[in-house]
Amino acid sequence: MKKTMITGVQPTGNFTLGNYIGAIKNFVNLQKSHDSFIFIADLHGLTTYQEPAKINKTILDLAAIYLACGVDPKETNFFVQSKVDEHCVLGFLIAFQCRVGELSRMTQYKAKKEKSGGSVDLGLLIYPTLMAADILLYDAEVVPVGSDQRQHIEITRDLGERVNKKYGGMFKLPDYYISKYGHRIMNLQNPLEKMNKSAPADDKGTIFVLDDVKITRKKIKAAVTDNDNKIKYDEKNKPGISNLIIILAILRDVTISDIEKEFENSNYGEFKEVVANEVERFLLDFQAKYQKIRESDELIKILQAGEKEARKRAQAKLETVKTKMGIMI
Ligand code: AQP
């Protein structure tokens, strides 16, 4: 029997090459061999204020991005999280199983709290309990994510296990799927920081997938490197060039040493030119697919079909959970 796989992305900010390489590309590669679910995490997006009039458009934009990245609705149940209410109900029940200390120790929470000057909304603290519900609701065993999400998958396992022990086995426990390379694509201007989709639209270190390719070329040419001028992977001492090596290797589906070998006699200028060409080739192909899908009527029909299957599975699971917890008459 196929294992169930699930992943999601918030419809906030602007989708980056990091999101593609770190999460969606892995999902796309595995979708056929798994019982696959992918959702637009609009409820998670609401942990920060979103302008109500813009939310629908943003969801459809992101849906078109997923499909243009290769998510295949024939292989994958593709839906919007808020359309399946069971996520919220299970999120609530899971939150009761969690200790405040566990949540306040999450790295992402601590970083965001610090950034905001210490005062944060409750949503940011309990975000991992909703994420745990998203995964446990479908008995997902595989969750392809970037490395920033590792801790959230670990707490999902802990919470699932805790409920199983307390009320009797009801959840399968998930594992993260984090690729060896590409799980943390770095900002081109600051290769010690993750490339984020919440970066400002004019950020010179972030490659947004809907960027004009002329802009992307400039960003890659201006990427911060070092003075060594050798195309050698060394994350610690050469984070900038290592980041570019990973981007090129993954877009070409080759290994890091293939890249090192091919460019052993090249300088940084020549190498950046090749990376820029490869990213441009990827983006032009992606953007053409995106435009076509975004304008088509199929988009909403695809989401509705995915929602139907997701709801069926989620309802059945929630009934089991309620019965085990004793909240059914
Ligand atoms: N730079 C990255 N490299 C590899 N994987 C990444 N992911 C995100 N950034 C990178 C993975 O993409 C999936 C969706 O994550 P998200 O919706 O939380 O996107 P984000 O860019 O992390 O969002 P923000 O709000 O811009 O950043 P944060 O919340 O970190 O401040 C996930 O699987 C993620 O791991």
CSV table of N, CA, C and O in Angstrom, one decimal, residues 10 43-48 81 87-106 108-110 112-113 120-134 149 152 155-156 159:
chain,number,residue,atom,x,y,z
A,10,GLN,N,1.9,28.5,2.9
A,10,GLN,CA,1.0,29.6,3.2
A,10,GLN,C,0.8,30.5,2.0
A,10,GLN,O,1.8,30.8,1.4
A,43,LEU,N,-5.2,29.0,6.6
A,43,LEU,CA,-5.4,29.3,8.0
A,43,LEU,C,-4.1,29.6,8.7
A,43,LEU,O,-4.1,30.5,9.6
A,44,HIS,N,-3.1,29.0,8.4
A,44,HIS,CA,-1.7,29.4,8.9
A,44,HIS,C,-1.4,30.8,8.5
A,44,HIS,O,-0.8,31.5,9.3
A,45,GLY,N,-1.8,31.1,7.3
A,45,GLY,CA,-1.5,32.5,6.8
A,45,GLY,C,-2.2,33.6,7.6
A,45,GLY,O,-1.6,34.7,7.8
A,46,LEU,N,-3.3,33.2,8.2
A,46,LEU,CA,-4.0,34.2,9.0
A,46,LEU,C,-3.4,34.4,10.4
A,46,LEU,O,-3.9,35.3,11.2
A,47,THR,N,-2.3,33.8,10.7
A,47,THR,CA,-1.6,34.1,12.0
A,47,THR,C,-1.0,35.5,11.9
A,47,THR,O,-0.6,36.0,12.9
A,48,THR,N,-0.9,36.0,10.7
A,48,THR,CA,-0.6,37.5,10.6
A,48,THR,C,-1.7,38.1,9.7
A,48,THR,O,-2.3,37.4,8.9
A,81,GLN,N,-6.9,24.6,2.7
A,81,GLN,CA,-7.1,24.1,4.1
A,81,GLN,C,-8.4,24.5,4.7
A,81,GLN,O,-9.1,23.7,5.4
A,87,HIS,N,-9.7,20.4,9.9
A,87,HIS,CA,-8.4,20.8,10.3
A,87,HIS,C,-8.5,21.6,11.6
A,87,HIS,O,-7.7,21.4,12.5
A,88,CYS,N,-9.5,22.5,11.7
A,88,CYS,CA,-9.6,23.4,12.9
A,88,CYS,C,-10.0,22.5,14.1
A,88,CYS,O,-9.5,22.7,15.2
A,89,VAL,N,-11.0,21.6,13.9
A,89,VAL,CA,-11.5,20.9,15.1
A,89,VAL,C,-10.4,20.0,15.6
A,89,VAL,O,-10.1,20.0,16.8
A,90,LEU,N,-9.7,19.3,14.7
A,90,LEU,CA,-8.6,18.5,15.3
A,90,LEU,C,-7.5,19.4,15.8
A,90,LEU,O,-6.9,19.0,16.9
A,91,GLY,N,-7.2,20.5,15.2
A,91,GLY,CA,-6.2,21.4,15.7
A,91,GLY,C,-6.5,21.8,17.2
A,91,GLY,O,-5.6,21.9,18.0
A,92,PHE,N,-7.8,22.0,17.5
A,92,PHE,CA,-8.2,22.4,18.8
A,92,PHE,C,-8.0,21.2,19.8
A,92,PHE,O,-7.4,21.4,20.9
A,93,LEU,N,-8.4,20.0,19.3
A,93,LEU,CA,-8.2,18.8,20.2
A,93,LEU,C,-6.7,18.5,20.5
A,93,LEU,O,-6.3,18.1,21.6
A,94,ILE,N,-5.9,18.8,19.4
A,94,ILE,CA,-4.5,18.5,19.6
A,94,ILE,C,-3.8,19.5,20.5
A,94,ILE,O,-2.9,19.2,21.3
A,95,ALA,N,-4.3,20.8,20.4
A,95,ALA,CA,-3.8,21.8,21.3
A,95,ALA,C,-3.9,21.5,22.7
A,95,ALA,O,-3.0,21.8,23.5
A,96,PHE,N,-4.9,20.7,23.1
A,96,PHE,CA,-5.1,20.3,24.5
A,96,PHE,C,-4.1,19.3,25.0
A,96,PHE,O,-3.9,19.0,26.1
A,97,GLN,N,-3.4,18.7,24.0
A,97,GLN,CA,-2.4,17.7,24.3
A,97,GLN,C,-1.0,18.3,24.5
A,97,GLN,O,-0.1,17.6,24.7
A,98,CYS,N,-0.9,19.6,24.3
A,98,CYS,CA,0.4,20.2,24.2
A,98,CYS,C,0.7,21.1,25.4
A,98,CYS,O,-0.2,21.8,25.9
A,99,ARG,N,1.9,21.1,25.8
A,99,ARG,CA,2.3,22.0,26.9
A,99,ARG,C,2.8,23.4,26.4
A,99,ARG,O,3.5,23.4,25.3
A,100,VAL,N,2.5,24.4,27.1
A,100,VAL,CA,2.9,25.7,26.6
A,100,VAL,C,4.4,25.8,26.5
A,100,VAL,O,4.9,26.4,25.5
A,101,GLY,N,5.1,25.2,27.4
A,101,GLY,CA,6.6,25.2,27.3
A,101,GLY,C,7.1,24.6,26.0
A,101,GLY,O,8.1,25.1,25.5
A,102,GLU,N,6.5,23.5,25.6
A,102,GLU,CA,6.9,22.9,24.3
A,102,GLU,C,6.8,23.8,23.2
A,102,GLU,O,7.7,23.9,22.3
A,103,LEU,N,5.7,24.5,23.1
A,103,LEU,CA,5.5,25.5,22.0
A,103,LEU,C,6.4,26.7,22.1
A,103,LEU,O,6.9,27.1,21.1
A,104,SER,N,6.6,27.2,23.3
A,104,SER,CA,7.4,28.4,23.4
A,104,SER,C,8.9,28.1,23.2
A,104,SER,O,9.7,29.0,23.1
A,105,ARG,N,9.3,26.8,23.1
A,105,ARG,CA,10.7,26.5,22.8
A,105,ARG,C,10.9,26.3,21.3
A,105,ARG,O,12.1,26.1,20.9
A,106,MET,N,9.9,26.4,20.5
A,106,MET,CA,10.1,26.2,19.1
A,106,MET,C,11.0,27.4,18.5
A,106,MET,O,10.7,28.6,18.8
A,108,GLN,N,11.3,28.7,15.6
A,108,GLN,CA,10.7,29.7,14.7
A,108,GLN,C,9.9,30.7,15.5
A,108,GLN,O,9.9,31.9,15.3
A,109,TYR,N,9.2,30.1,16.5
A,109,TYR,CA,8.4,31.0,17.4
A,109,TYR,C,9.4,32.0,18.1
A,109,TYR,O,9.1,33.2,18.2
A,110,LYS,N,10.5,31.5,18.7
A,110,LYS,CA,11.4,32.4,19.4
A,110,LYS,C,12.0,33.5,18.5
A,110,LYS,O,12.0,34.6,18.8
A,112,LYS,N,10.6,34.7,15.7
A,112,LYS,CA,9.6,35.7,15.3
A,112,LYS,C,9.2,36.6,16.5
A,112,LYS,O,9.0,37.7,16.3
A,113,LYS,N,9.3,36.0,17.6
A,113,LYS,CA,8.9,36.8,18.8
A,113,LYS,C,10.0,37.9,19.0
A,113,LYS,O,9.7,39.0,19.3
A,120,VAL,N,3.7,38.9,20.8
A,120,VAL,CA,3.2,38.1,19.6
A,120,VAL,C,1.8,37.6,19.8
A,120,VAL,O,1.4,37.5,21.0
A,121,ASP,N,1.1,37.4,18.7
A,121,ASP,CA,-0.2,36.8,18.9
A,121,ASP,C,-0.2,35.4,19.2
A,121,ASP,O,0.8,34.7,18.9
A,122,LEU,N,-1.3,34.9,19.8
A,122,LEU,CA,-1.3,33.5,20.2
A,122,LEU,C,-1.2,32.5,19.0
A,122,LEU,O,-0.6,31.5,19.1
A,123,GLY,N,-1.7,33.0,17.9
A,123,GLY,CA,-1.7,32.1,16.7
A,123,GLY,C,-0.3,31.7,16.4
A,123,GLY,O,0.0,30.6,15.9
A,124,LEU,N,0.7,32.5,16.6
A,124,LEU,CA,2.1,32.2,16.3
A,124,LEU,C,2.6,31.1,17.2
A,124,LEU,O,3.4,30.2,16.8
A,125,LEU,N,2.1,31.1,18.5
A,125,LEU,CA,2.6,30.1,19.4
A,125,LEU,C,1.9,28.8,19.1
A,125,LEU,O,2.6,27.8,19.2
A,126,ILE,N,0.6,28.8,18.8
A,126,ILE,CA,0.0,27.5,18.6
A,126,ILE,C,0.0,27.0,17.1
A,126,ILE,O,-0.6,25.9,16.8
A,127,TYR,N,0.6,27.7,16.3
A,127,TYR,CA,0.8,27.3,14.9
A,127,TYR,C,1.2,25.8,14.7
A,127,TYR,O,0.6,25.1,14.0
A,128,PRO,N,2.2,25.3,15.5
A,128,PRO,CA,2.5,23.9,15.3
A,128,PRO,C,1.4,22.9,15.7
A,128,PRO,O,1.4,21.8,15.2
A,129,THR,N,0.4,23.3,16.5
A,129,THR,CA,-0.6,22.3,16.9
A,129,THR,C,-1.6,22.2,15.7
A,129,THR,O,-2.1,21.1,15.4
A,130,LEU,N,-1.8,23.3,15.0
A,130,LEU,CA,-2.7,23.2,13.8
A,130,LEU,C,-1.9,22.4,12.7
A,130,LEU,O,-2.5,21.6,12.0
A,131,MET,N,-0.6,22.7,12.6
A,131,MET,CA,0.2,21.9,11.6
A,131,MET,C,0.2,20.4,11.9
A,131,MET,O,0.1,19.6,11.0
A,132,ALA,N,0.2,20.1,13.2
A,132,ALA,CA,0.2,18.7,13.6
A,132,ALA,C,-1.2,18.1,13.2
A,132,ALA,O,-1.2,17.0,12.6
A,133,ALA,N,-2.2,18.8,13.4
A,133,ALA,CA,-3.6,18.3,12.9
A,133,ALA,C,-3.6,18.2,11.4
A,133,ALA,O,-4.2,17.2,10.9
A,134,ASP,N,-3.0,19.1,10.7
A,134,ASP,CA,-3.0,19.0,9.2
A,134,ASP,C,-2.4,17.6,8.8
A,134,ASP,O,-2.9,17.0,7.8
A,149,GLN,N,11.4,23.5,9.0
A,149,GLN,CA,10.1,22.9,9.5
A,149,GLN,C,10.4,21.6,10.2
A,149,GLN,O,9.4,21.0,10.7
A,152,HIS,N,8.9,21.3,13.7
A,152,HIS,CA,7.4,21.2,13.7
A,152,HIS,C,6.9,19.8,13.4
A,152,HIS,O,5.9,19.3,13.9
A,155,ILE,N,7.5,17.7,16.7
A,155,ILE,CA,6.5,17.9,17.7
A,155,ILE,C,5.2,17.2,17.3
A,155,ILE,O,4.4,16.7,18.1
A,156,THR,N,5.0,17.2,15.9
A,156,THR,CA,3.8,16.5,15.4
A,156,THR,C,3.9,15.0,15.8
A,156,THR,O,2.9,14.4,16.3
A,159,LEU,N,3.2,14.7,19.6
A,159,LEU,CA,1.8,14.9,20.0
A,159,LEU,C,1.0,13.7,19.5
A,159,LEU,O,0.1,13.2,20.3
